[in-house]
Short mmCIF file of N, CA and C in Angstrom, two decimals:
data_model
loop_
_atom_site.label_atom_id
_atom_site.label_comp_id
_atom_site.label_asym_id
_atom_site.label_seq_id
_atom_site.Cartn_x
_atom_site.Cartn_y
_atom_site.Cartn_z
N UNK C 1 11.25 -11.35 21.06
CA UNK C 1 11.58 -11.60 19.66
C UNK C 1 10.30 -11.74 18.81
N UNK C 2 9.31 -12.47 19.32
CA UNK C 2 8.06 -12.65 18.59
C UNK C 2 7.38 -11.31 18.32
N UNK C 3 7.37 -10.43 19.31
CA UNK C 3 6.75 -9.11 19.15
C UNK C 3 7.46 -8.31 18.07
N UNK C 4 8.79 -8.38 18.06
CA UNK C 4 9.56 -7.66 17.05
C UNK C 4 9.23 -8.17 15.65
N UNK C 5 9.17 -9.50 15.48
CA UNK C 5 8.82 -10.07 14.18
C UNK C 5 7.41 -9.70 13.78
N UNK C 6 6.48 -9.70 14.76
CA UNK C 6 5.10 -9.35 14.47
C UNK C 6 5.01 -7.89 14.03
N UNK C 7 5.69 -7.01 14.73
CA UNK C 7 5.62 -5.59 14.35
C UNK C 7 6.31 -5.35 13.01
N UNK C 8 7.38 -6.07 12.72
CA UNK C 8 8.04 -5.94 11.40
C UNK C 8 7.11 -6.43 10.29
N UNK C 9 6.43 -7.55 10.53
CA UNK C 9 5.48 -8.08 9.54
C UNK C 9 4.33 -7.11 9.34
N UNK C 10 3.82 -6.53 10.43
CA UNK C 10 2.72 -5.58 10.31
C UNK C 10 3.17 -4.33 9.56
N UNK C 11 4.37 -3.86 9.83
CA UNK C 11 4.89 -2.69 9.13
C UNK C 11 5.06 -2.99 7.64
N UNK C 12 5.60 -4.16 7.32
CA UNK C 12 5.75 -4.57 5.93
C UNK C 12 4.40 -4.65 5.25
N UNK C 13 3.42 -5.25 5.93
CA UNK C 13 2.07 -5.36 5.37
C UNK C 13 1.51 -3.98 5.07
N UNK C 14 1.65 -3.04 5.98
CA UNK C 14 1.12 -1.69 5.78
C UNK C 14 1.82 -0.98 4.61
N UNK C 15 3.14 -1.16 4.49
CA UNK C 15 3.88 -0.55 3.38
C UNK C 15 3.40 -1.10 2.04
N UNK C 16 3.23 -2.42 1.97
CA UNK C 16 2.81 -3.03 0.71
C UNK C 16 1.35 -2.72 0.39
N UNK C 17 0.51 -2.63 1.42
CA UNK C 17 -0.88 -2.24 1.17
C UNK C 17 -0.94 -0.82 0.60
N UNK C 18 -0.10 0.06 1.10
CA UNK C 18 -0.07 1.43 0.57
C UNK C 18 0.38 1.42 -0.89
N UNK C 19 1.40 0.62 -1.21
CA UNK C 19 1.89 0.54 -2.59
C UNK C 19 0.82 -0.07 -3.51
N UNK C 20 0.17 -1.13 -3.05
CA UNK C 20 -0.87 -1.79 -3.85
C UNK C 20 -2.08 -0.86 -4.04
N UNK C 21 -2.44 -0.15 -3.00
CA UNK C 21 -3.54 0.80 -3.08
C UNK C 21 -3.24 1.88 -4.11
N UNK C 22 -1.98 2.28 -4.21
CA UNK C 22 -1.60 3.30 -5.20
C UNK C 22 -1.86 2.78 -6.62
N UNK C 23 -1.64 1.50 -6.87
CA UNK C 23 -1.92 0.93 -8.20
C UNK C 23 -3.43 0.98 -8.46
N UNK C 24 -4.22 0.53 -7.50
CA UNK C 24 -5.68 0.55 -7.66
C UNK C 24 -6.18 1.98 -7.85
N UNK C 25 -5.62 2.92 -7.12
CA UNK C 25 -6.02 4.32 -7.24
C UNK C 25 -5.68 4.86 -8.63
N UNK C 26 -4.53 4.46 -9.17
CA UNK C 26 -4.17 4.86 -10.53
C UNK C 26 -5.19 4.33 -11.53
N UNK C 27 -5.63 3.09 -11.35
CA UNK C 27 -6.65 2.51 -12.22
C UNK C 27 -7.98 3.25 -12.06
N UNK C 28 -8.28 3.65 -10.85
CA UNK C 28 -9.53 4.36 -10.56
C UNK C 28 -9.51 5.77 -11.15
N UNK C 29 -8.35 6.40 -11.16
CA UNK C 29 -8.23 7.77 -11.65
C UNK C 29 -7.80 7.86 -13.11
N UNK C 30 -7.48 6.71 -13.71
CA UNK C 30 -6.99 6.71 -15.09
C UNK C 30 -5.61 7.34 -15.20
N UNK C 31 -4.80 7.23 -14.17
CA UNK C 31 -3.50 7.89 -14.07
C UNK C 31 -2.39 6.97 -14.61
N UNK C 32 -2.10 7.12 -15.89
CA UNK C 32 -1.10 6.28 -16.55
C UNK C 32 0.27 6.45 -15.91
N UNK C 33 0.67 7.67 -15.60
CA UNK C 33 2.00 7.93 -15.03
C UNK C 33 2.16 7.25 -13.67
N UNK C 34 1.14 7.32 -12.83
CA UNK C 34 1.22 6.68 -11.51
C UNK C 34 1.26 5.17 -11.65
N UNK C 35 0.48 4.63 -12.58
CA UNK C 35 0.49 3.19 -12.81
C UNK C 35 1.86 2.74 -13.28
N UNK C 36 2.41 3.44 -14.24
CA UNK C 36 3.73 3.11 -14.79
C UNK C 36 4.80 3.18 -13.70
N UNK C 37 4.74 4.21 -12.86
CA UNK C 37 5.75 4.40 -11.81
C UNK C 37 5.73 3.28 -10.77
N UNK C 38 4.58 2.64 -10.59
CA UNK C 38 4.46 1.57 -9.59
C UNK C 38 4.94 0.22 -10.10
N UNK C 39 5.12 0.10 -11.42
CA UNK C 39 5.45 -1.19 -12.03
C UNK C 39 6.90 -1.24 -12.50
N UNK C 40 7.56 -2.32 -12.21
CA UNK C 40 8.93 -2.56 -12.66
C UNK C 40 8.93 -2.63 -14.19
N UNK C 41 9.99 -2.15 -14.85
CA UNK C 41 10.05 -2.25 -16.32
C UNK C 41 9.84 -3.68 -16.84
N UNK C 42 10.23 -4.69 -16.05
CA UNK C 42 10.08 -6.09 -16.44
C UNK C 42 8.83 -6.72 -15.83
N UNK C 43 7.89 -5.91 -15.36
CA UNK C 43 6.67 -6.38 -14.71
C UNK C 43 6.02 -7.49 -15.54
N UNK C 44 5.53 -8.51 -14.83
CA UNK C 44 4.76 -9.59 -15.46
C UNK C 44 3.45 -9.73 -14.72
N UNK C 45 2.36 -9.60 -15.45
CA UNK C 45 1.03 -9.85 -14.90
C UNK C 45 0.47 -11.13 -15.49
N UNK C 46 -0.18 -11.93 -14.65
CA UNK C 46 -0.82 -13.17 -15.09
C UNK C 46 -2.30 -13.03 -14.77
N UNK C 47 -3.10 -12.98 -15.81
CA UNK C 47 -4.52 -12.70 -15.66
C UNK C 47 -5.35 -13.76 -16.37
N UNK C 48 -6.66 -13.81 -16.13
CA UNK C 48 -7.49 -14.78 -16.84
C UNK C 48 -7.37 -14.65 -18.36
N UNK C 49 -7.02 -13.45 -18.84
CA UNK C 49 -6.88 -13.22 -20.28
C UNK C 49 -5.49 -13.55 -20.81
N UNK C 50 -4.53 -13.84 -19.92
CA UNK C 50 -3.17 -14.18 -20.35
C UNK C 50 -2.12 -13.34 -19.66
N UNK C 51 -0.95 -13.27 -20.29
CA UNK C 51 0.18 -12.54 -19.73
C UNK C 51 0.13 -11.07 -20.15
N UNK C 52 0.69 -10.21 -19.30
CA UNK C 52 0.76 -8.79 -19.62
C UNK C 52 2.04 -8.20 -19.04
N UNK C 53 2.63 -7.27 -19.78
CA UNK C 53 3.79 -6.53 -19.31
C UNK C 53 3.36 -5.16 -18.79
N UNK C 54 4.33 -4.35 -18.43
CA UNK C 54 4.03 -3.03 -17.90
C UNK C 54 3.26 -2.19 -18.91
N UNK C 55 3.68 -2.21 -20.18
CA UNK C 55 2.98 -1.41 -21.20
C UNK C 55 1.53 -1.87 -21.36
N UNK C 56 1.30 -3.17 -21.31
CA UNK C 56 -0.07 -3.69 -21.40
C UNK C 56 -0.91 -3.16 -20.23
N UNK C 57 -0.31 -3.17 -19.05
CA UNK C 57 -1.02 -2.73 -17.85
C UNK C 57 -1.39 -1.25 -17.95
N UNK C 58 -0.44 -0.43 -18.40
CA UNK C 58 -0.72 1.01 -18.50
C UNK C 58 -1.62 1.32 -19.69
N UNK C 59 -1.50 0.56 -20.79
CA UNK C 59 -2.32 0.81 -21.98
C UNK C 59 -3.81 0.64 -21.72
N UNK C 60 -4.17 -0.17 -20.71
CA UNK C 60 -5.59 -0.34 -20.40
C UNK C 60 -6.23 0.97 -19.98
N UNK C 61 -5.42 1.96 -19.61
CA UNK C 61 -5.94 3.25 -19.16
C UNK C 61 -6.09 4.25 -20.31
N UNK C 62 -5.80 3.84 -21.53
CA UNK C 62 -5.84 4.76 -22.67
C UNK C 62 -7.24 5.35 -22.90
N UNK C 63 -8.26 4.64 -22.47
CA UNK C 63 -9.64 5.13 -22.61
C UNK C 63 -10.18 5.69 -21.29
N UNK C 64 -9.30 5.82 -20.28
CA UNK C 64 -9.73 6.37 -18.99
C UNK C 64 -9.71 5.32 -17.89
N UNK C 65 -10.28 5.65 -16.74
CA UNK C 65 -10.27 4.73 -15.60
C UNK C 65 -10.89 3.38 -15.93
N UNK C 66 -10.34 2.33 -15.30
CA UNK C 66 -10.87 0.98 -15.50
C UNK C 66 -11.54 0.45 -14.24
N UNK C 67 -11.43 1.19 -13.15
CA UNK C 67 -12.03 0.80 -11.87
C UNK C 67 -12.81 1.99 -11.33
N UNK C 68 -14.05 1.73 -10.88
CA UNK C 68 -14.85 2.80 -10.28
C UNK C 68 -14.65 2.83 -8.76
N UNK C 69 -14.81 1.70 -8.13
CA UNK C 69 -14.63 1.56 -6.67
C UNK C 69 -13.86 0.27 -6.41
N UNK C 70 -13.14 0.24 -5.29
CA UNK C 70 -12.41 -0.97 -4.93
C UNK C 70 -12.22 -1.05 -3.42
N UNK C 71 -12.02 -2.25 -2.96
CA UNK C 71 -11.61 -2.46 -1.57
C UNK C 71 -10.66 -3.65 -1.53
N UNK C 72 -9.73 -3.59 -0.61
CA UNK C 72 -8.75 -4.65 -0.41
C UNK C 72 -9.05 -5.27 0.95
N UNK C 73 -9.23 -6.59 0.95
CA UNK C 73 -9.63 -7.29 2.17
C UNK C 73 -8.74 -8.50 2.41
N UNK C 74 -8.70 -8.92 3.68
CA UNK C 74 -8.02 -10.17 4.07
C UNK C 74 -6.58 -10.22 3.57
N UNK C 75 -5.87 -9.12 3.70
CA UNK C 75 -4.49 -9.04 3.19
C UNK C 75 -3.53 -9.79 4.09
N UNK C 76 -2.55 -10.38 3.45
CA UNK C 76 -1.47 -11.07 4.18
C UNK C 76 -0.17 -10.89 3.41
N UNK C 77 0.92 -10.97 4.13
CA UNK C 77 2.23 -10.74 3.53
C UNK C 77 3.13 -11.94 3.78
N UNK C 78 3.99 -12.23 2.81
CA UNK C 78 4.97 -13.30 2.92
C UNK C 78 6.31 -12.75 2.47
N UNK C 79 7.24 -12.49 3.41
CA UNK C 79 8.57 -12.03 3.01
C UNK C 79 9.25 -13.11 2.17
N UNK C 80 9.85 -12.70 1.06
CA UNK C 80 10.55 -13.63 0.17
C UNK C 80 12.06 -13.45 0.23
N UNK C 81 12.51 -12.37 0.82
CA UNK C 81 13.93 -12.04 0.93
C UNK C 81 14.05 -10.70 1.62
N UNK C 82 15.27 -10.21 1.78
CA UNK C 82 15.43 -8.96 2.53
C UNK C 82 14.77 -7.74 1.86
N UNK C 83 14.62 -7.76 0.56
CA UNK C 83 14.05 -6.60 -0.15
C UNK C 83 12.89 -6.97 -1.06
N UNK C 84 12.30 -8.15 -0.83
CA UNK C 84 11.23 -8.66 -1.68
C UNK C 84 10.17 -9.32 -0.82
N UNK C 85 8.89 -9.09 -1.18
CA UNK C 85 7.81 -9.71 -0.43
C UNK C 85 6.60 -9.91 -1.33
N UNK C 86 5.77 -10.87 -0.94
CA UNK C 86 4.53 -11.16 -1.65
C UNK C 86 3.37 -10.64 -0.82
N UNK C 87 2.48 -9.93 -1.47
CA UNK C 87 1.24 -9.47 -0.85
C UNK C 87 0.10 -10.23 -1.50
N UNK C 88 -0.75 -10.85 -0.69
CA UNK C 88 -1.92 -11.57 -1.21
C UNK C 88 -3.16 -11.03 -0.52
N UNK C 89 -4.26 -10.89 -1.28
CA UNK C 89 -5.48 -10.32 -0.71
C UNK C 89 -6.66 -10.61 -1.63
N UNK C 90 -7.84 -10.27 -1.12
CA UNK C 90 -9.07 -10.35 -1.91
C UNK C 90 -9.46 -8.92 -2.26
N UNK C 91 -9.72 -8.68 -3.53
CA UNK C 91 -10.14 -7.36 -4.00
C UNK C 91 -11.58 -7.43 -4.47
N UNK C 92 -12.39 -6.51 -3.99
CA UNK C 92 -13.75 -6.33 -4.51
C UNK C 92 -13.72 -5.03 -5.30
N UNK C 93 -14.42 -5.00 -6.43
CA UNK C 93 -14.33 -3.81 -7.28
C UNK C 93 -15.54 -3.71 -8.19
N UNK C 94 -15.72 -2.51 -8.71
CA UNK C 94 -16.71 -2.27 -9.77
C UNK C 94 -15.99 -1.57 -10.91
N UNK C 95 -16.52 -1.73 -12.09
CA UNK C 95 -15.99 -1.06 -13.29
C UNK C 95 -16.81 0.20 -13.55
N UNK C 96 -16.22 1.19 -14.18
CA UNK C 96 -16.99 2.38 -14.54
C UNK C 96 -18.19 2.01 -15.41
N UNK C 97 -19.33 2.59 -15.12
CA UNK C 97 -20.52 2.35 -15.92
C UNK C 97 -21.31 1.12 -15.55
N UNK C 98 -20.83 0.31 -14.59
CA UNK C 98 -21.58 -0.87 -14.18
C UNK C 98 -22.79 -0.45 -13.35
N UNK C 99 -23.86 -1.18 -13.53
CA UNK C 99 -25.01 -0.97 -12.64
C UNK C 99 -24.76 -1.75 -11.37
N UNK C 100 -25.54 -1.47 -10.36
CA UNK C 100 -25.35 -2.15 -9.08
C UNK C 100 -25.49 -3.67 -9.22
N UNK C 101 -26.43 -4.13 -10.01
CA UNK C 101 -26.62 -5.56 -10.21
C UNK C 101 -25.44 -6.21 -10.89
N UNK C 102 -24.83 -5.52 -11.84
CA UNK C 102 -23.66 -6.05 -12.55
C UNK C 102 -22.45 -6.12 -11.62
N UNK C 103 -22.39 -5.22 -10.64
CA UNK C 103 -21.22 -5.13 -9.78
C UNK C 103 -21.18 -6.23 -8.73
N UNK C 104 -22.31 -6.86 -8.45
CA UNK C 104 -22.34 -7.88 -7.41
C UNK C 104 -21.40 -9.03 -7.77
N UNK C 105 -20.60 -9.45 -6.81
CA UNK C 105 -19.72 -10.58 -7.03
C UNK C 105 -18.45 -10.27 -7.79
N UNK C 106 -18.18 -8.99 -8.10
CA UNK C 106 -16.95 -8.64 -8.79
C UNK C 106 -15.81 -8.67 -7.77
N UNK C 107 -15.10 -9.78 -7.77
CA UNK C 107 -14.02 -9.95 -6.79
C UNK C 107 -12.97 -10.88 -7.36
N UNK C 108 -11.76 -10.70 -6.88
CA UNK C 108 -10.67 -11.59 -7.27
C UNK C 108 -9.67 -11.69 -6.14
N UNK C 109 -8.88 -12.73 -6.20
CA UNK C 109 -7.75 -12.88 -5.29
C UNK C 109 -6.52 -12.46 -6.06
N UNK C 110 -5.69 -11.67 -5.41
CA UNK C 110 -4.50 -11.12 -6.05
C UNK C 110 -3.27 -11.52 -5.25
N UNK C 111 -2.25 -11.95 -5.97
CA UNK C 111 -0.92 -12.17 -5.39
C UNK C 111 0.03 -11.26 -6.15
N UNK C 112 0.73 -10.39 -5.43
CA UNK C 112 1.67 -9.51 -6.11
C UNK C 112 3.00 -9.52 -5.36
N UNK C 113 4.06 -9.51 -6.14
CA UNK C 113 5.41 -9.50 -5.58
C UNK C 113 5.98 -8.10 -5.74
N UNK C 114 6.47 -7.59 -4.64
CA UNK C 114 7.02 -6.24 -4.58
C UNK C 114 8.49 -6.31 -4.20
N UNK C 115 9.27 -5.40 -4.78
CA UNK C 115 10.70 -5.32 -4.50
C UNK C 115 11.02 -3.90 -4.05
N UNK C 116 11.79 -3.80 -2.94
CA UNK C 116 12.17 -2.49 -2.45
C UNK C 116 13.28 -1.93 -3.34
N UNK C 117 13.05 -0.71 -3.85
CA UNK C 117 14.04 -0.04 -4.70
C UNK C 117 14.03 1.44 -4.38
N UNK C 118 15.20 2.00 -4.21
CA UNK C 118 15.34 3.44 -3.98
C UNK C 118 14.44 3.95 -2.87
N UNK C 119 14.33 3.18 -1.79
CA UNK C 119 13.55 3.60 -0.63
C UNK C 119 12.06 3.39 -0.76
N UNK C 120 11.59 2.85 -1.88
CA UNK C 120 10.17 2.59 -2.07
C UNK C 120 9.96 1.17 -2.55
N UNK C 121 8.75 0.87 -2.94
CA UNK C 121 8.41 -0.47 -3.42
C UNK C 121 7.96 -0.39 -4.88
N UNK C 122 8.35 -1.39 -5.66
CA UNK C 122 7.95 -1.47 -7.06
C UNK C 122 7.42 -2.89 -7.33
N UNK C 123 6.33 -2.96 -8.08
CA UNK C 123 5.64 -4.22 -8.35
C UNK C 123 6.32 -4.93 -9.51
N UNK C 124 6.76 -6.16 -9.26
CA UNK C 124 7.44 -6.91 -10.32
C UNK C 124 6.59 -8.05 -10.89
N UNK C 125 5.55 -8.45 -10.13
CA UNK C 125 4.72 -9.56 -10.57
C UNK C 125 3.35 -9.45 -9.92
N UNK C 126 2.31 -9.81 -10.67
CA UNK C 126 0.96 -9.86 -10.11
C UNK C 126 0.16 -10.94 -10.82
N UNK C 127 -0.62 -11.68 -10.04
CA UNK C 127 -1.53 -12.67 -10.61
C UNK C 127 -2.90 -12.46 -10.00
N UNK C 128 -3.91 -12.37 -10.87
CA UNK C 128 -5.30 -12.20 -10.43
C UNK C 128 -6.06 -13.49 -10.71
N UNK C 129 -6.82 -13.94 -9.72
CA UNK C 129 -7.65 -15.12 -9.86
C UNK C 129 -9.08 -14.73 -9.51
N UNK C 130 -10.00 -14.91 -10.44
CA UNK C 130 -11.39 -14.57 -10.19
C UNK C 130 -11.91 -15.34 -8.98
N UNK C 131 -12.60 -14.65 -8.08
CA UNK C 131 -13.18 -15.27 -6.90
C UNK C 131 -14.44 -16.04 -7.29
N UNK C 132 -14.70 -17.11 -6.60
CA UNK C 132 -15.95 -17.83 -6.81
C UNK C 132 -17.12 -16.94 -6.41
N UNK C 133 -18.24 -17.02 -7.12
CA UNK C 133 -19.41 -16.22 -6.74
C UNK C 133 -19.90 -16.61 -5.34
N UNK C 134 -20.55 -15.66 -4.67
CA UNK C 134 -21.13 -15.92 -3.34
C UNK C 134 -21.99 -17.18 -3.39
N UNK C 135 -21.83 -18.03 -2.38
CA UNK C 135 -22.67 -19.21 -2.26
C UNK C 135 -22.16 -20.44 -2.99
N UNK C 136 -21.15 -20.29 -3.86
CA UNK C 136 -20.61 -21.45 -4.57
C UNK C 136 -19.63 -22.15 -3.63
N UNK C 137 -19.77 -23.46 -3.54
CA UNK C 137 -18.93 -24.24 -2.65
C UNK C 137 -17.50 -24.28 -3.17
N UNK C 138 -16.57 -24.06 -2.26
CA UNK C 138 -15.14 -24.11 -2.61
C UNK C 138 -14.74 -25.58 -2.76
N UNK C 139 -14.29 -26.00 -3.94
CA UNK C 139 -13.94 -27.40 -4.13
C UNK C 139 -12.69 -27.82 -3.38
N UNK C 140 -11.93 -26.88 -2.84
CA UNK C 140 -10.70 -27.22 -2.11
C UNK C 140 -10.96 -27.53 -0.64
N UNK C 141 -12.14 -27.24 -0.16
CA UNK C 141 -12.43 -27.47 1.26
C UNK C 141 -13.21 -28.74 1.47
#
């Protein structure tokens, strides 16, 4: 039974990582249609700048790509129901036009809730939290 649950969790994690990667790739390519397709019409984003809906998320691409490079690390999944799950991870990224020095420490922790619809996954919620810079002591530990 444990092996079955582990393999189901791993499969869910891989499915959600693929869906999340598609959002990052849309941001990297400036692909408004792909970004829109990945987000639920009622999508809610919670960011350091405030709340954002699906249109806000896609409108950021009106001037082109918003991400140059990205990586997703330390991903974990939490099933919330039969067709809903939370994906949490650390994202490292650079913005287009950043110099190497500016790009250092560009990281955040992301929690996103995905819902299975029509055989695929759609993002209904995301919250980004800026990561502490390298070397700064975590006050929670």
